[in-house]
Short mmCIF file of C-alpha atoms in Angstrom, two decimals:
data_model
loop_
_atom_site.label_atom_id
_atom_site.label_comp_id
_atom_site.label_asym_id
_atom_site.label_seq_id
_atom_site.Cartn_x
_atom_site.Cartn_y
_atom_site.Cartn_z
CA UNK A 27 0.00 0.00 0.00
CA UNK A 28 1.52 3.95 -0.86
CA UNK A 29 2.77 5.63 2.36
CA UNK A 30 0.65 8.21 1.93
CA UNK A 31 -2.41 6.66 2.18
CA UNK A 32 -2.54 6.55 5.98
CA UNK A 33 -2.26 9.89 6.39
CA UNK A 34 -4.75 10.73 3.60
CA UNK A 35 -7.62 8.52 5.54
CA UNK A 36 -6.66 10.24 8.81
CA UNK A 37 -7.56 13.88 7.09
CA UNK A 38 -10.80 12.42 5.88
CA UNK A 39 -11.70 11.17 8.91
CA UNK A 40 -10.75 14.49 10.93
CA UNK A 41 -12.90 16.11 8.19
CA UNK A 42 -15.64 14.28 8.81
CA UNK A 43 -15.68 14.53 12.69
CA UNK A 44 -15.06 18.22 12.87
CA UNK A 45 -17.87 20.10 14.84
CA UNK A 46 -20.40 19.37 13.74
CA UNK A 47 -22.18 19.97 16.97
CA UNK A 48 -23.62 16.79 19.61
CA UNK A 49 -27.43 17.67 17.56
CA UNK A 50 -26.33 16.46 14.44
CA UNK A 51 -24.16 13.43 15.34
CA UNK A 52 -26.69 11.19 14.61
CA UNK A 53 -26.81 12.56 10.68
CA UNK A 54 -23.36 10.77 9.67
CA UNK A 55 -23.36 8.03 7.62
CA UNK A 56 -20.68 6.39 5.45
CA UNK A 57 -21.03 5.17 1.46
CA UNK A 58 -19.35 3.90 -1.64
CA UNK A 59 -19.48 5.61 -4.42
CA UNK A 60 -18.58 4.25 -8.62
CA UNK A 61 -18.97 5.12 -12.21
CA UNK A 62 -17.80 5.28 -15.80
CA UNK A 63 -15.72 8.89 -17.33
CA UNK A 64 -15.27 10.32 -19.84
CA UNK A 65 -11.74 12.23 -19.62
CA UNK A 66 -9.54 14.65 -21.95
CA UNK A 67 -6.71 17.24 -22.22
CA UNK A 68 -6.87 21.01 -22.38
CA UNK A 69 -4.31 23.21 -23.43
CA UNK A 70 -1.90 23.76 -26.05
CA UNK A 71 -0.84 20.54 -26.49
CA UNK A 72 -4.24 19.06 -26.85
CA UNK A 73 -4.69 18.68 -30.49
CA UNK A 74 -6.91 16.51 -32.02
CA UNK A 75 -7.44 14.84 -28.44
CA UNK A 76 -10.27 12.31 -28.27
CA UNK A 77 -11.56 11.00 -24.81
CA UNK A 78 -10.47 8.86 -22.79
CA UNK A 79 -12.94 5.99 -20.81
CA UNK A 80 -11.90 5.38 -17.10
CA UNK A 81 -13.72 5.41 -13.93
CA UNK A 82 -14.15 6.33 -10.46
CA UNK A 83 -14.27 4.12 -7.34
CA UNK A 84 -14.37 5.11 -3.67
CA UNK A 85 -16.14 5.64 -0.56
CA UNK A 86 -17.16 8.67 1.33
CA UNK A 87 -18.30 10.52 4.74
CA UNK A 88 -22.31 12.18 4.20
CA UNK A 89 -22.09 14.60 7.53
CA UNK A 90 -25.83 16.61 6.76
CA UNK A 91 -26.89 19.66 8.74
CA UNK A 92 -29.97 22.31 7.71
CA UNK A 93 -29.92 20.69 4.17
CA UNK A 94 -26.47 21.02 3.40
CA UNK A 95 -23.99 17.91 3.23
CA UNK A 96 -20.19 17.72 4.28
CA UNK A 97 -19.14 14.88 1.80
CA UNK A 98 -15.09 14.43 2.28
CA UNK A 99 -14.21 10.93 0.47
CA UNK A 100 -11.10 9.02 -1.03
CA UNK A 101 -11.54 7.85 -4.30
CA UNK A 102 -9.57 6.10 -7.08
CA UNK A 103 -9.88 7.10 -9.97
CA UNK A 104 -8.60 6.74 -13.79
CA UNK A 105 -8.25 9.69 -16.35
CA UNK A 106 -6.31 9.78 -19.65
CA UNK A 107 -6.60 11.08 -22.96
CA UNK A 108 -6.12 9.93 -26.80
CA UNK A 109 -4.60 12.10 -29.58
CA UNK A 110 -3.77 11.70 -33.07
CA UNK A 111 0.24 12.80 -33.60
CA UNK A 112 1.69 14.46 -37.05
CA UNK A 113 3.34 11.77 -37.80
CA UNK A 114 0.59 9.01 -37.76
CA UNK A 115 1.39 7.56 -34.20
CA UNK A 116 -1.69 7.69 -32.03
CA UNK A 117 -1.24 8.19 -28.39
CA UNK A 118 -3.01 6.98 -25.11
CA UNK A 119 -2.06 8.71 -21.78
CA UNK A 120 -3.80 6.73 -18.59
CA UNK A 121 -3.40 8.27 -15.20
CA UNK A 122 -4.20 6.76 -12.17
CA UNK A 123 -4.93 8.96 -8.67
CA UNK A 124 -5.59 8.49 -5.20
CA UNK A 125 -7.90 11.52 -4.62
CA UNK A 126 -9.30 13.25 -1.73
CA UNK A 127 -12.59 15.57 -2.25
CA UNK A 128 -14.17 17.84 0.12
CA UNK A 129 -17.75 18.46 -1.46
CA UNK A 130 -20.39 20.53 -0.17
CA UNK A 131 -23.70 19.58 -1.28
CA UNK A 132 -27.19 21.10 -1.22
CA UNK A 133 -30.27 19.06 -1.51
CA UNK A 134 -33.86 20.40 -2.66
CA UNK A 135 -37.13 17.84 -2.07
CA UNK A 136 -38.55 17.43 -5.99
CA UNK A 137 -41.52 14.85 -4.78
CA UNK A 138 -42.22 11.97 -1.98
CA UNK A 139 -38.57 10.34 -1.16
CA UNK A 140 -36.79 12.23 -3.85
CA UNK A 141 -34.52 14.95 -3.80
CA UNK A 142 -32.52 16.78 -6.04
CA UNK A 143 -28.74 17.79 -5.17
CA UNK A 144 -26.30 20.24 -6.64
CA UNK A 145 -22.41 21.41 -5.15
CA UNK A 146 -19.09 21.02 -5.91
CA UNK A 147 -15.69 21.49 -3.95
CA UNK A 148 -11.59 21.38 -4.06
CA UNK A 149 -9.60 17.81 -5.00
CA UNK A 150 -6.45 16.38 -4.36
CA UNK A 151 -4.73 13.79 -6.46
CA UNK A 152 -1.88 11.55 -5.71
CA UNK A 153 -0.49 10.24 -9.14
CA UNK A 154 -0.03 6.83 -7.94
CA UNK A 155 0.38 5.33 -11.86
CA UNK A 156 1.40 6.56 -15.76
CA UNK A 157 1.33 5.44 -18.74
CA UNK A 158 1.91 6.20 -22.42
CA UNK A 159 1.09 3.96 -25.55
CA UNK A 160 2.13 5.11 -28.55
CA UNK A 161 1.22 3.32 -31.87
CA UNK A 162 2.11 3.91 -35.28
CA UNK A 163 1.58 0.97 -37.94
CA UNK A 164 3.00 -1.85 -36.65
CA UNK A 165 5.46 -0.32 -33.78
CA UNK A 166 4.05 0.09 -30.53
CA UNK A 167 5.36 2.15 -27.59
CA UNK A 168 4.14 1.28 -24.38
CA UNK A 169 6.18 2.76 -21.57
CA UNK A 170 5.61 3.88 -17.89
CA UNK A 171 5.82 7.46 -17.32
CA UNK A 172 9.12 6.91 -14.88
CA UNK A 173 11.16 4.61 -17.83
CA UNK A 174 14.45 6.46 -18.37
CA UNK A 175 14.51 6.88 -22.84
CA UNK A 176 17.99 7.70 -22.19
CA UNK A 177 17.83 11.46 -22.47
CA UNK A 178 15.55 11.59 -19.00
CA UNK A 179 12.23 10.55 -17.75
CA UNK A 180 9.51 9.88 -20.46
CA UNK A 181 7.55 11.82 -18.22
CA UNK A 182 6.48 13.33 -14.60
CA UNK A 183 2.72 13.56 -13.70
CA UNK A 184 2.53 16.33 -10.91
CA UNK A 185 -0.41 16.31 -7.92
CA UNK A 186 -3.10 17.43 -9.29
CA UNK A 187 -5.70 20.05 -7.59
CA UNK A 188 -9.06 19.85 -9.17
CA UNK A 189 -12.18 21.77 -8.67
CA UNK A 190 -15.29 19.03 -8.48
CA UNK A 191 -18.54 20.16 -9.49
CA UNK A 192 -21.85 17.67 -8.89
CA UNK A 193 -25.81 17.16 -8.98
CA UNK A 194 -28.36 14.27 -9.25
CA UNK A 195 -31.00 12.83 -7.62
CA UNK A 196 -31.01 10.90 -4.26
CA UNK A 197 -33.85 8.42 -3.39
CA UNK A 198 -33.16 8.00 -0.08
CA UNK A 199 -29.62 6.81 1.07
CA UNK A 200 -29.18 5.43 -2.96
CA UNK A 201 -28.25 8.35 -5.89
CA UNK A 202 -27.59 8.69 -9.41
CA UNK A 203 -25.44 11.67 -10.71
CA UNK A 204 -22.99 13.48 -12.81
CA UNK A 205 -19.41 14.39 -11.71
CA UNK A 206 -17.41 17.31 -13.45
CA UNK A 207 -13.77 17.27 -12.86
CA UNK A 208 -11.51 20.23 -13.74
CA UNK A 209 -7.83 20.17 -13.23
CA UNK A 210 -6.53 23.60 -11.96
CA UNK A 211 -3.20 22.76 -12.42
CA UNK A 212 -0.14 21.31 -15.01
CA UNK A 213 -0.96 17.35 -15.96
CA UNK A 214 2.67 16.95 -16.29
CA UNK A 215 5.61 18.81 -14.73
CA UNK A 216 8.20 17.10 -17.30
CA UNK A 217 7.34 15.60 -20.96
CA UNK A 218 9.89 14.53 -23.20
CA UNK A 219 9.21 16.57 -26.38
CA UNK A 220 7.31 19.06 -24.92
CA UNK A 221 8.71 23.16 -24.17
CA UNK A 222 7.54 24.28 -20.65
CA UNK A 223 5.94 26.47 -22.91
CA UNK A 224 3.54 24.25 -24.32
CA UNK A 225 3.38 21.51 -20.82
CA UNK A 226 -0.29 23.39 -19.72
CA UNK A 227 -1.54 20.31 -20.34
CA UNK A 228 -5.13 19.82 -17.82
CA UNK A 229 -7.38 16.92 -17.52
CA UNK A 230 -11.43 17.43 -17.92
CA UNK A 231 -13.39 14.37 -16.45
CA UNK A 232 -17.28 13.79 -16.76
CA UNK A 233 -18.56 10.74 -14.63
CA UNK A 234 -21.94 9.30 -14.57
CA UNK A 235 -22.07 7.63 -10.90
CA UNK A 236 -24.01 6.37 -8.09
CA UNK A 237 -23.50 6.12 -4.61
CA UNK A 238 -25.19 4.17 -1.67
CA UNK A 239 -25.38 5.31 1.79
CA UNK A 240 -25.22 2.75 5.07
#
């Protein structure tokens, strides 16, 4: 297991337990949360960039007060992107975090048992994997991010902060919704090939998920 995944479920949990007063101790709860994405690239070096199908997998505290929810959760989840190069080869990028949201939701009653929900919140993301496949007839490049080419890294995927926007429907402790997933900051902090001028690459996630409450 990554060192820093200790640590990472001790700030969720601290999250989750801050006051929140003795009157509303009895509204925590715990879920699990999953779903298919739909991921991409921004920024100059996004070209011709196609998306990319990963998912999301995690769990999650539900802390609700006056109609509000505290929601802080660790998730894993996959992003990438596909591109078309000049020179024929077409490229797949997978990245794999460990990330930590802190969403604030609001919920609005829409009929008997249902309600609708709407928030968002700030992200943290651990690279914990990298990948790039490149393929161009018949010769395929499929490397880790970390293999040395000889003149350096092929890459270095930097912790990515992410703004998290969300809204569905909850029946219940059971929900269905969308997830929109920004990255705020540089995919990549190296990239062979690439000037620092052009390495603004950002990802841009849509999930379709649901979640269950205990």
């Amino acid at each position: 297991m990554p060192r820093f995944i200790p640590p990472t479920l001790s700030l969720v949990g601290l999250l989750a337990l801050s006051p929140l007063g003795r009157a509303e101790a009895q509204s925590l709860s715990v879920g699990v949360m999953a779903g298919g994405s739909l991921s991409t690239f921004t920024g100059t070096l996004a070209t011709d960039v196609k998306n990319y199908a990963g998912f999301i997998v995690g769990g999650f505290v539900h802390a609700s007060f006056a109609g509000f929810a505290l929601e802080p959760g660790l998730f894993y989840t996959r992003k990438g992107a596909k591109s078309n190069e000049t020179d024929g080869s077409k490229v797949t990028n997978q990245l794999n975090y460990i990330q930590v949201p802190l969403i604030l939701k609001l919920g609005v009653p829409v009929g008997p048992g249902a309600r609708f929900y709407f928030g968002g919140g700030p992200a943290i993301g651990l690279n914990i994997g990298c990948s790039l496949k490149s393929v161009n007839g018949t010769s395929t490049l499929d490397e880790k991010c970390d293999a040395d080419l000889g003149s350096g890294q092929l890459a270095k995927p930097a912790t990515e902060v992410s703004a998290i926007g969300v809204a569905g429907l909850e029946f219940g402790k059971f929900s269905l919704g969308l997830r929109a997933d920004f990255g705020l900051n540089k995919t990549y902090s190296e990239l062979i090939g690439a000037s620092p001028d052009d390495l603004n690459l950002k990802t841009k996630t849509i999930s379709a998920v649901a979640a269950i409450r205990f």
